[in-house]
Structure formats: structure tokens, C-alpha cells
């Protein structure tokens, strides 16, 4: 696993943040916290850095949106925090042959608007993502590697046709195939971005686009009724705003707490810090369709120019671990023989000269509030690159939604030339860290290399686990040399939460409110 869940003790927090002088003031604020949030309702408020980009569950591929919609829409089966599969809407699954997966679905599941869920809805959900004639041009199509379609054999049986390794299909379906009502969905404008109708433990009470969404527990849910009855999801891109709202009682759970604020929050009477090393890598993307990033020497130079250890120590206060490849440690296919690029400005300058791009001017773009201290990380990296004698590097903040629209459309030519982004791995399998970025036709495709692409495609049909793991590790070694990204760090997920809530953060960054006890 990526790392243990834990609450930091006061001594550790003070050592990491040096924030002892601010604790008294924050502790005083804690006395003003009102669990009722000032509105007379026992409402649990979750504040993220970004709100949902859409409310169509099959038309996105970003974690903030998953966390908003996963309360309403259910997966076919669960991936536990240990990376194991457990039944949910699908009670059983089997592989009658190499290209067919048979699913047996529950017969007691209903949608929030009253429709009974059947195998036809499950098949429609899969086809909606992989077949443009059935549904939409979905960003999630990347996460159905080799899946060609699905068909309902009867009310409780679905046959999924695929051309990939069985385990790969299982884990990818578990992360993206959140079931929708075929009858209801076909009556909506496409994509369905105005209303929600799932089978999950929460139903929508009120939805204000781009602002917030209020849920209440669904009385007819087939599973256990959530302990927390009423929930509001909203967003605040400024970390200081999220921290302030936790301190004053306006929020009950906040994400991406700045390391410098952890000590103060842990001193509050009714809130604390909980962290986990995530399965997300943070990196700087260098699409190789244009100058100067079409040069491998230049891309390697950028890796030598950025002092990752310094960023972790000084910008992230020690919260993070250097990365060396597209896959985070703990994911199948990770290559533990690859060491991170060392900080070596002289080598960087020599490689820039070798590339033929001396005195080039570049701009690094970054979102704000999506990842832990993202703008500070990017700005520091840009400054370190700018310190090279033969490269000038500027820094620019961009809207996260605009960044994803331009960079995750499958066309490297529309992407920024140089940008910060993060990529998690909820499937615990290396294919999800490779295929979306390095195989043509995938939404995140930003690096063209035919040999690497061929190796990735080959890995999807290798049945022997040991052979497949070895091939994935070889691919990571090739990508280390190709340097499509500046490899930065694995992200530490830092949450602030009410002390009376029984909940542990997950390495895959998923937040399931029905698992919380209060």
C-alpha cells in the first residue's frame, strides 16, 4: 500500500510547520465552532478545491467530480482501500471465455426517481461510454481498455465483450461504470448536466450548478442507510478559505490543507488532521509535438533543472515523496529500480545546449487549488528552471476546467506547451497510468512515441501476471529516459475533519460519505 492512514500528533506537526506561535489564536477560534453550521440543520459540509465539472456521471474523468457524484451514482462493484474487489450492484462476475465477462446484477436496486434497475441499465451504462452511437463522446472511454460493448442477456445478466486481460477489465469497470437509468437518461439532453438520478445511498435535494449540491439519505436504498443524513458539497479554490471555514464551523471536511496550517487545525477542540500518501503523481507535462519539447535532451534537462527534494522540503513541508516514473509506488507495474532525477543545473544546461534550444523562452501553466500547494509548486519549479543560464521560464495560473478541456482532448497540439497536472490511479494497475497518456486516441494523449505505444498495447493482452508486470516495468524504464514529464512527487492527501467523525482517508482519494460514522 501507499502509506498508512494516521492523525499527526502535536509534536510532529509543530516540528513540520514551525507554527507554534499561531496555535493560541486558532484554539481561541475553535471555541466559536457550531456543529449546526448556523442553519439549524445537522448538515455535513464538504469543501473541495474544485466543484464538479459536470453532473453527468459518464462524461468526466477528474477526482473532484467523482467525489461529488459518487454519493449519488454507484459502481458495479467496489475497490476496497486495500485494492481488492467486493460485490455491490454486481453480485457475481465470471469469465466464460477469454473475450467475455458475465455479470450477475442485484434484483432489488431502484433509482432515485423510482425506476427499477435491470441488467439493461448496466449494459447501457457501459455502451454509453464506449460506443459513440449509443451515448456520448466520453472522457471515460480511456478507462475501458479493450471493452467493445455490453449486452443484457436477461434482467439480471450482462455479457461484456472485450479484447483485454480479464483483471484489467474488472478493475477499470469498478472505477468508472457508475450505473445510470437507460429510460431516464435517454429523455435527457446529452450529456445530462442538469439533473441527477442514481441508485446510491444519497439522493439530490437541491443542486446549484457550479456552486453546491445538497444530498439527503435515500430511504429506498438497497444497502445500509448512511449515518450522516444530510450533506452539502461545495468548493473553494483558495486553501485559506477552506481552512477558515473548518475553523469557524462552516465546513466539516476540507481537502488539500496547506502543510503550514496542519498544526493549527490539530490544536482545534473539535477538528483534526488526517493524511494518507495517495496514489497520485504530480508532474509537469511536456507535449512533444512542438519546440523545444520535441527534444529528448531538452526534456531531460528540465528534470535535472527542478530540485524536487527542495520543493518537498520547503513548499510541501515534507509532505510528499519524489517520483521517477508515471506510476506511483504501490501500483502494479511500478519499477523500483528507477531513481528520481537528481538536481543538477550544470547537466541541465549542457543538455539544453545539446538540444539546440539555448536561450529559449517557455511558460509553465498551473491550476490553483486543485492539488496540494499546486501554484507554489509550479512557481518554484519555474523559478528553478529560470535560473539556468540558457533558459527563461515564466509562470502562469490557469483555470483548472480550462486546462483539462485543452489538455485532455486527445490532441497534443491543443495542450499548453508546459503544464502542471496530477494523475491518480484508482485501479491499482499500471495500465491506467500509461494508456491514457501514451496511446493515440486516448483523451490524455500528449506524448507521441510509437515504440512505447506498441509496448503498452502489447501489455494489455499479456495474461501471465509476472510477464505483464515485467513488461510494465520495462515501459516505465523507457519513459524515464524519454522524459515526457518532469517527474515531481507523489501527493500527500491532507484533510481537515471534525474529530467526532469516524473516517480514514483512502490512498485513491475517494470520499464515500456513507462509510462515515458520527
Coordinates of C-alpha atoms in Angstrom, one line a residue:
X1 CA 0.0 0.0 0.0
X2 CA 1.0 3.6 -0.5
X3 CA 1.2 4.5 3.2
X4 CA -0.7 4.2 6.4
X5 CA -3.6 6.5 7.4
X6 CA -2.8 8.5 10.5
X7 CA -3.5 11.6 12.5
X8 CA -0.4 13.7 13.2
X9 CA 0.4 14.3 16.8
X10 CA 1.1 17.8 18.0
X11 CA 4.8 17.4 18.4
X12 CA 5.2 16.2 14.8
X13 CA 3.0 18.9 13.5
X14 CA 4.9 21.6 15.3
X15 CA 8.2 20.3 14.1
X16 CA 7.0 20.2 10.5
X17 CA 5.3 23.6 10.4
X18 CA 7.0 25.7 12.9
X19 CA 3.6 27.1 13.6
X20 CA 3.6 27.2 17.4
X21 CA 3.0 30.9 17.5
X22 CA -0.3 30.7 15.7
X23 CA -1.8 27.9 17.8
X24 CA -3.2 30.0 20.6
X25 CA -5.2 32.2 18.2
X26 CA -6.6 29.2 16.4
X27 CA -7.5 27.4 19.6
X28 CA -9.4 30.5 20.6
X29 CA -11.3 30.4 17.3
X30 CA -12.2 26.8 18.0
X31 CA -14.5 27.9 20.8
X32 CA -16.7 29.6 18.2
X33 CA -17.4 26.4 16.1
X34 CA -21.0 25.5 15.8
X35 CA -21.7 21.9 14.6
X36 CA -25.1 23.0 13.2
X37 CA -23.4 25.3 10.7
X38 CA -25.6 28.2 11.8
X39 CA -28.6 27.0 9.8
X40 CA -30.5 24.9 12.3
X41 CA -29.9 21.6 10.3
X42 CA -27.4 18.9 11.1
X43 CA -25.8 19.3 7.7
X44 CA -22.4 17.9 7.0
X45 CA -20.4 20.2 4.7
X46 CA -17.6 19.0 2.4
X47 CA -15.5 21.7 0.8
X48 CA -13.1 20.8 -2.1
X49 CA -10.7 22.9 -4.1
X50 CA -12.8 22.3 -7.2
X51 CA -16.5 21.6 -7.7
X52 CA -17.9 19.1 -10.2
X53 CA -17.2 19.9 -13.8
X54 CA -20.4 18.1 -14.8
X55 CA -23.2 16.1 -13.2
X56 CA -23.2 13.5 -16.0
X57 CA -21.5 10.5 -14.3
X58 CA -20.2 9.1 -17.6
X59 CA -18.9 12.4 -19.0
X60 CA -15.8 13.3 -16.9
X61 CA -12.6 11.9 -15.6
X62 CA -11.5 14.0 -12.6
X63 CA -11.4 13.2 -8.9
X64 CA -13.3 16.2 -7.6
X65 CA -16.3 15.3 -9.9
X66 CA -16.1 11.7 -8.9
X67 CA -16.3 12.6 -5.3
X68 CA -19.3 14.8 -5.8
X69 CA -21.2 12.3 -7.9
X70 CA -20.1 9.1 -6.2
X71 CA -22.6 9.8 -3.4
X72 CA -25.5 9.5 -5.9
X73 CA -24.2 7.1 -8.6
X74 CA -23.0 3.6 -7.6
X75 CA -20.2 1.5 -9.2
X76 CA -20.8 -2.1 -10.3
X77 CA -18.5 -3.3 -7.6
X78 CA -16.2 -1.8 -5.0
X79 CA -12.5 -1.5 -4.8
X80 CA -11.5 -1.6 -1.2
X81 CA -8.8 0.7 0.3
X82 CA -6.5 -2.4 0.1
X83 CA -7.1 -2.7 -3.7
X84 CA -9.4 -5.7 -3.5
X85 CA -12.7 -6.1 -5.4
X86 CA -16.0 -6.6 -3.5
X87 CA -19.6 -7.1 -4.8
X88 CA -22.0 -4.2 -4.9
X89 CA -24.6 -3.8 -7.7
X90 CA -23.0 -6.7 -9.4
X91 CA -23.2 -9.7 -7.0
X92 CA -21.1 -12.1 -9.1
X93 CA -18.8 -12.0 -12.2
X94 CA -17.1 -14.6 -14.2
X95 CA -15.1 -15.1 -17.4
X96 CA -16.7 -17.9 -19.6
X97 CA -14.1 -17.3 -22.2
X98 CA -11.1 -15.0 -22.9
X99 CA -13.2 -12.3 -24.5
X100 CA -16.4 -12.4 -22.4
X101 CA -17.2 -11.3 -18.9
X102 CA -20.5 -12.3 -17.4
X103 CA -22.1 -10.1 -14.7
X104 CA -24.9 -11.0 -12.4
X105 CA -26.7 -7.9 -11.0
X106 CA -28.9 -7.4 -8.0
X107 CA -32.6 -7.5 -8.5
X108 CA -33.6 -5.2 -5.6
X109 CA -32.0 -1.9 -6.7
X110 CA -34.1 1.2 -7.6
X111 CA -33.2 4.6 -9.0
X112 CA -34.0 7.7 -7.0
X113 CA -36.8 8.6 -9.4
X114 CA -38.4 5.2 -9.0
X115 CA -37.2 3.1 -12.0
X116 CA -36.1 -0.5 -11.2
X117 CA -32.6 -1.2 -12.2
X118 CA -32.0 -4.1 -14.5
X119 CA -29.2 -5.6 -16.5
X120 CA -30.2 -3.4 -19.4
X121 CA -29.3 -0.3 -17.4
X122 CA -25.8 -1.8 -16.7
X123 CA -25.2 -2.7 -20.3
X124 CA -26.4 0.8 -21.4
X125 CA -24.0 2.4 -18.9
X126 CA -21.0 0.6 -20.4
X127 CA -22.1 1.2 -24.0
X128 CA -22.8 4.9 -23.4
X129 CA -19.1 5.4 -22.7
X130 CA -17.5 3.1 -25.3
X131 CA -20.0 3.4 -28.2
X132 CA -20.5 7.0 -29.5
X133 CA -23.6 5.8 -31.4
X134 CA -25.2 4.9 -28.1
X135 CA -24.2 7.7 -25.9
X136 CA -21.7 10.5 -25.7
X137 CA -18.0 11.2 -26.6
X138 CA -16.9 10.3 -23.1
X139 CA -13.6 11.1 -21.4
X140 CA -14.0 7.8 -19.6
X141 CA -13.6 5.8 -22.7
X142 CA -9.9 5.6 -21.9
X143 CA -10.8 3.6 -18.8
X144 CA -12.4 0.8 -20.7
X145 CA -9.3 -0.6 -22.4
X146 CA -10.3 -3.3 -24.8
X147 CA -14.0 -3.2 -23.9
X148 CA -16.1 -3.2 -27.1
X149 CA -19.6 -3.4 -25.8
X150 CA -22.1 -5.0 -23.4
X151 CA -25.5 -6.7 -23.8
X152 CA -28.2 -7.7 -21.3
X153 CA -29.0 -11.4 -21.7
X154 CA -31.9 -11.2 -19.2
X155 CA -33.0 -8.9 -16.3
X156 CA -30.0 -9.9 -14.1
X157 CA -27.3 -11.0 -16.6
X158 CA -24.9 -8.8 -18.6
X159 CA -22.3 -10.0 -21.1
X160 CA -19.3 -7.7 -21.5
X161 CA -17.2 -8.2 -24.7
X162 CA -13.6 -7.2 -24.5
X163 CA -10.1 -7.8 -26.0
X164 CA -8.1 -7.3 -22.9
X165 CA -6.8 -9.0 -19.8
X166 CA -9.6 -10.1 -17.5
X167 CA -8.3 -8.4 -14.4
X168 CA -7.7 -5.2 -16.3
X169 CA -11.4 -5.1 -17.3
X170 CA -12.5 -5.9 -13.8
X171 CA -10.6 -3.0 -12.1
X172 CA -11.4 -0.5 -14.8
X173 CA -15.2 -1.2 -14.7
X174 CA -15.1 -0.9 -10.9
X175 CA -13.8 2.7 -11.2
X176 CA -16.0 4.2 -14.0
X177 CA -19.1 2.1 -14.7
X178 CA -21.4 4.0 -12.3
X179 CA -24.9 2.8 -13.4
X180 CA -27.5 5.1 -14.9
X181 CA -31.1 4.5 -15.9
X182 CA -31.4 3.9 -19.6
X183 CA -35.1 5.0 -19.6
X184 CA -34.3 8.3 -17.7
X185 CA -31.0 9.1 -19.5
X186 CA -32.5 8.9 -23.0
X187 CA -35.0 11.5 -22.0
X188 CA -32.3 14.0 -21.1
X189 CA -30.3 16.4 -23.2
X190 CA -26.9 14.8 -23.9
X191 CA -24.7 15.0 -21.9
X192 CA -27.1 15.0 -18.9
X193 CA -25.8 18.0 -17.0
X194 CA -28.9 19.4 -15.2
X195 CA -30.3 16.6 -13.0
X196 CA -29.1 13.5 -11.2
X197 CA -30.8 10.1 -10.9
X198 CA -28.7 7.3 -9.5
X199 CA -29.1 4.3 -7.2
X200 CA -26.7 5.4 -4.5
X201 CA -27.1 6.0 -0.7
X202 CA -27.8 9.7 -1.3
X203 CA -30.3 11.5 -3.5
X204 CA -30.3 15.1 -4.6
X205 CA -32.3 17.6 -2.6
X206 CA -31.0 20.8 -4.3
X207 CA -28.4 21.5 -7.0
X208 CA -27.0 24.8 -7.9
X209 CA -24.6 24.5 -10.9
X210 CA -21.0 25.5 -10.2
X211 CA -21.9 26.3 -6.6
X212 CA -23.1 23.5 -4.4
X213 CA -25.2 20.3 -4.2
X214 CA -27.3 19.1 -1.2
X215 CA -27.9 15.4 -0.6
X216 CA -30.2 13.5 1.8
X217 CA -30.1 9.9 2.6
X218 CA -32.2 7.8 0.1
X219 CA -34.8 5.9 2.1
X220 CA -35.3 3.1 -0.5
X221 CA -31.6 2.4 -0.8
X222 CA -30.9 -1.4 -1.1
X223 CA -27.9 -1.2 1.3
X224 CA -27.3 0.3 4.7
X225 CA -28.7 3.7 5.3
X226 CA -25.9 6.3 5.8
X227 CA -25.2 7.5 9.3
X228 CA -25.0 11.1 8.1
X229 CA -28.4 12.1 6.8
X230 CA -27.8 15.5 5.1
X231 CA -24.7 16.6 3.1
X232 CA -23.7 19.7 1.2
X233 CA -20.8 19.6 -1.3
X234 CA -19.2 22.8 -2.4
X235 CA -15.8 24.2 -3.5
X236 CA -13.3 27.0 -2.5
X237 CA -10.2 27.2 -4.6
X238 CA -8.3 29.3 -2.0
X239 CA -6.9 27.0 0.6
X240 CA -7.1 29.8 3.2
X241 CA -10.8 29.9 2.7
X242 CA -11.2 26.2 3.2
X243 CA -9.2 26.3 6.4
X244 CA -11.1 29.3 7.7
X245 CA -14.4 27.5 7.1
X246 CA -13.2 24.5 9.0
X247 CA -12.1 26.7 11.9
X248 CA -15.5 28.6 12.1
X249 CA -17.7 25.5 11.6
X250 CA -18.9 26.4 8.1
X251 CA -17.2 23.2 6.8
X252 CA -16.9 19.7 8.4
X253 CA -14.4 18.2 5.9
X254 CA -11.9 20.1 3.8
X255 CA -9.3 18.8 1.3
X256 CA -5.7 19.8 0.5
X257 CA -4.9 21.5 3.8
X258 CA -1.7 23.5 3.3
X259 CA 1.1 21.9 5.4
X260 CA 1.7 25.2 7.3
X261 CA -1.9 25.0 8.6
X262 CA -1.8 21.5 9.9
X263 CA -0.5 22.3 13.4
X264 CA -3.2 25.0 14.0
X265 CA -6.1 22.7 12.9
X266 CA -4.8 19.9 15.0
X267 CA -5.0 22.2 18.0
X268 CA -8.7 22.9 17.5
X269 CA -11.0 21.4 20.1
X270 CA -13.2 19.6 17.6
X271 CA -11.2 19.2 14.4
X272 CA -8.0 17.4 13.4
X273 CA -5.7 16.5 10.5
X274 CA -5.8 13.1 8.8
X275 CA -3.4 12.2 6.0
X276 CA -2.5 9.4 3.6
X277 CA 0.1 9.2 0.9
X278 CA -2.0 9.0 -2.2
X279 CA -1.8 7.0 -5.5
X280 CA -1.4 10.4 -7.3
X281 CA 1.7 11.6 -9.0
X282 CA 2.2 15.4 -9.6
X283 CA 4.2 16.2 -12.7
X284 CA 4.9 18.8 -15.4
X285 CA 3.7 17.7 -18.8
X286 CA 5.9 18.4 -21.9
X287 CA 3.9 17.5 -25.1
X288 CA 6.5 16.6 -27.7
X289 CA 4.6 17.9 -30.7
X290 CA 6.4 21.3 -30.8
X291 CA 9.6 23.0 -29.9
X292 CA 11.5 22.9 -27.6
X293 CA 9.9 19.8 -26.1
X294 CA 10.3 17.7 -29.2
X295 CA 13.9 17.2 -28.0
X296 CA 14.5 14.4 -25.5
X297 CA 17.7 16.2 -24.3
X298 CA 15.7 19.3 -23.5
X299 CA 13.0 17.3 -21.6
X300 CA 15.7 15.6 -19.6
X301 CA 17.3 19.0 -18.9
X302 CA 14.0 20.1 -17.3
X303 CA 14.1 17.1 -15.0
X304 CA 17.7 18.0 -13.9
X305 CA 16.8 21.7 -13.5
X306 CA 14.0 21.1 -11.0
X307 CA 15.0 20.5 -7.4
X308 CA 12.2 18.1 -6.3
X309 CA 13.7 17.5 -2.8
X310 CA 13.8 21.2 -2.2
X311 CA 10.2 21.6 -3.3
X312 CA 9.1 18.8 -1.0
X313 CA 11.0 20.2 2.0
X314 CA 10.3 23.9 1.5
X315 CA 7.0 24.1 -0.4
X316 CA 5.3 21.0 1.0
X317 CA 6.9 20.9 4.4
X318 CA 7.9 17.3 3.9
X319 CA 4.5 16.1 2.8
X320 CA 5.4 14.1 -0.3
X321 CA 7.9 11.7 -1.9
X322 CA 9.9 12.2 -5.1
X323 CA 8.7 10.3 -8.2
X324 CA 10.7 8.7 -11.0
X325 CA 8.1 7.4 -13.4
X326 CA 4.4 7.6 -14.4
X327 CA 3.3 5.0 -11.9
X328 CA 3.3 5.6 -8.1
X329 CA 4.7 3.1 -5.8
X330 CA 2.1 0.5 -4.8
X331 CA 0.6 0.2 -8.3
X332 CA 1.1 -3.0 -10.3
X333 CA 3.9 -2.4 -12.7
X334 CA 5.9 0.1 -10.6
X335 CA 9.6 -0.2 -11.3
X336 CA 11.5 0.1 -8.0
X337 CA 14.9 0.2 -9.8
X338 CA 14.3 3.7 -11.1
X339 CA 15.7 6.5 -9.0
X340 CA 14.4 10.1 -9.3
X341 CA 16.4 12.5 -11.5
X342 CA 18.9 14.4 -9.3
X343 CA 19.1 18.1 -9.2
X344 CA 22.0 19.0 -11.5
X345 CA 21.8 22.5 -13.1
X346 CA 25.1 22.1 -14.9
X347 CA 23.9 18.9 -16.6
X348 CA 20.6 20.6 -17.4
X349 CA 22.5 23.5 -19.1
X350 CA 24.7 21.0 -21.0
X351 CA 21.6 19.1 -22.3
X352 CA 19.9 22.3 -23.3
X353 CA 22.9 23.2 -25.4
X354 CA 23.0 19.7 -26.9
X355 CA 19.3 20.1 -27.8
X356 CA 20.0 23.2 -29.8
X357 CA 17.4 25.3 -27.9
X358 CA 19.7 27.7 -26.0
X359 CA 18.1 30.9 -24.8
X360 CA 14.6 29.6 -25.4
X361 CA 11.6 31.2 -23.6
X362 CA 9.0 28.9 -22.1
X363 CA 5.9 29.3 -19.8
X364 CA 4.7 26.8 -17.2
X365 CA 1.0 26.8 -16.6
X366 CA -0.7 25.6 -13.4
X367 CA -4.1 25.3 -11.9
X368 CA -4.9 26.8 -8.5
X369 CA -6.4 24.9 -5.6
X370 CA -6.8 21.6 -7.4
X371 CA -3.7 19.9 -5.8
X372 CA -1.7 20.5 -2.6
X373 CA 0.0 23.8 -2.9
X374 CA -0.1 23.4 -6.7
X375 CA 0.6 27.0 -7.7
X376 CA 3.5 27.3 -5.2
X377 CA 5.0 24.0 -6.5
X378 CA 4.7 25.2 -10.1
X379 CA 6.0 28.6 -9.5
X380 CA 9.0 27.3 -7.6
X381 CA 9.8 24.8 -10.4
X382 CA 9.5 27.6 -13.0
X383 CA 12.0 29.8 -10.9
X384 CA 14.5 26.9 -10.7
X385 CA 14.3 26.4 -14.5
X386 CA 14.6 30.1 -15.0
X387 CA 17.9 30.1 -13.0
X388 CA 19.5 28.1 -15.9
X389 CA 21.8 30.4 -17.9
X390 CA 20.3 29.3 -21.2
X391 CA 16.5 29.0 -20.5
X392 CA 14.0 31.6 -19.5
X393 CA 10.8 30.3 -17.8
X394 CA 7.7 32.2 -16.9
X395 CA 4.8 31.1 -14.7
X396 CA 1.1 31.5 -15.3
X397 CA -2.1 30.4 -13.3
X398 CA -4.9 29.0 -15.4
X399 CA -8.4 27.8 -14.6
X400 CA -8.5 24.0 -13.9
X401 CA -11.5 23.3 -16.1
X402 CA -10.0 25.2 -19.0
X403 CA -6.7 23.3 -18.5
X404 CA -8.4 19.9 -18.6
X405 CA -10.5 20.9 -21.6
X406 CA -7.4 21.9 -23.6
X407 CA -5.1 19.2 -22.4
X408 CA -7.3 16.1 -22.1
X409 CA -8.9 16.2 -25.5
X410 CA -6.6 13.6 -27.2
X411 CA -4.9 16.3 -29.3
X412 CA -1.4 17.3 -28.1
X413 CA -1.5 20.4 -30.4
X414 CA -4.3 22.0 -28.3
X415 CA -2.5 21.5 -25.0
X416 CA -0.4 24.1 -23.3
X417 CA 3.3 23.6 -24.1
X418 CA 4.2 23.1 -20.5
X419 CA 1.8 22.5 -17.6
X420 CA 1.3 21.0 -14.1
X421 CA -1.2 18.3 -13.5
X422 CA -1.8 15.3 -11.3
X423 CA -2.9 11.8 -12.1
X424 CA -4.2 9.3 -9.6
X425 CA -4.6 5.5 -10.0
X426 CA -7.8 4.2 -8.5
X427 CA -7.5 0.9 -10.4
X428 CA -4.2 0.0 -8.7
X429 CA -3.0 -1.2 -12.1
X430 CA -0.2 0.3 -14.2
X431 CA -2.3 0.4 -17.4
X432 CA -4.3 3.4 -16.1
X433 CA -1.1 5.4 -15.5
X434 CA 0.2 4.6 -19.1
X435 CA -2.6 4.1 -21.7
X436 CA -4.4 7.4 -21.3
X437 CA -1.2 9.4 -21.7
X438 CA 0.8 7.5 -24.3
X439 CA -1.6 5.7 -26.6
X440 CA -3.0 7.7 -29.5
X441 CA -6.8 8.2 -29.4
X442 CA -6.9 8.5 -25.6
X443 CA -8.1 11.7 -24.0
X444 CA -4.9 12.4 -22.1
X445 CA -2.6 11.6 -25.1
X446 CA 0.2 14.2 -25.0
X447 CA 3.3 12.3 -26.0
X448 CA 4.0 10.6 -29.3
X449 CA 6.3 7.5 -29.3
X450 CA 5.3 4.6 -31.5
X451 CA 7.6 2.1 -29.7
X452 CA 6.3 2.9 -26.2
X453 CA 2.7 2.8 -27.5
X454 CA 3.3 -0.6 -29.0
X455 CA 4.6 -1.9 -25.7
X456 CA 1.7 -0.6 -23.8
X457 CA -0.8 -2.1 -26.2
X458 CA 1.0 -5.4 -26.0
X459 CA 0.8 -5.4 -22.2
X460 CA -3.0 -5.3 -22.4
X461 CA -3.1 -8.8 -23.8
X462 CA -0.5 -10.5 -21.6
X463 CA -2.3 -13.0 -19.4
X464 CA 0.6 -14.1 -17.2
X465 CA 0.8 -11.6 -14.3
X466 CA 4.6 -11.9 -13.8
X467 CA 5.3 -11.4 -17.5
X468 CA 2.9 -8.5 -17.7
X469 CA 4.4 -6.8 -14.6
X470 CA 7.9 -7.1 -16.1
X471 CA 6.7 -5.5 -19.3
X472 CA 5.1 -2.6 -17.5
X473 CA 8.3 -2.1 -15.5
X474 CA 10.2 -2.0 -18.8
X475 CA 7.8 0.6 -20.2
X476 CA 8.4 2.7 -17.1
X477 CA 12.2 2.5 -17.7
X478 CA 11.7 3.6 -21.3
X479 CA 9.6 6.5 -20.2
X480 CA 12.2 7.5 -17.6
X481 CA 14.7 8.0 -20.4
X482 CA 12.1 9.6 -22.8
X483 CA 11.2 12.1 -20.1
X484 CA 7.7 13.1 -21.3
X485 CA 7.2 14.8 -17.9
X486 CA 9.2 16.5 -15.2
X487 CA 8.6 13.9 -12.6
X488 CA 7.8 15.7 -9.3
X489 CA 6.3 13.9 -6.4
X490 CA 3.6 11.7 -5.0
X491 CA 0.9 13.8 -3.4
X492 CA 0.1 13.6 0.3
X493 CA -3.6 13.9 0.8
X494 CA -4.2 16.2 3.8
X495 CA -7.7 16.6 5.2
X496 CA -9.2 18.6 8.0
X497 CA -12.2 17.0 9.6
X498 CA -14.4 17.1 12.6
X499 CA -12.9 15.0 15.4
X500 CA -16.2 13.2 16.1
X501 CA -16.3 11.6 12.6
X502 CA -15.1 8.1 12.3
X503 CA -13.3 8.1 8.9
X504 CA -10.0 7.2 7.4
X505 CA -8.8 8.8 4.1
X506 CA -8.0 6.5 1.2
X507 CA -4.9 6.3 -1.0
X508 CA -7.1 6.6 -4.1
X509 CA -8.6 9.9 -2.8
X510 CA -12.2 8.7 -2.9
X511 CA -14.6 10.1 -0.4
X512 CA -17.6 7.9 0.4
X513 CA -19.8 9.7 2.8
X514 CA -21.9 6.6 3.6
X515 CA -18.8 5.0 5.1
X516 CA -18.6 7.8 7.7
X517 CA -19.9 7.3 11.3
X518 CA -20.7 10.3 13.5

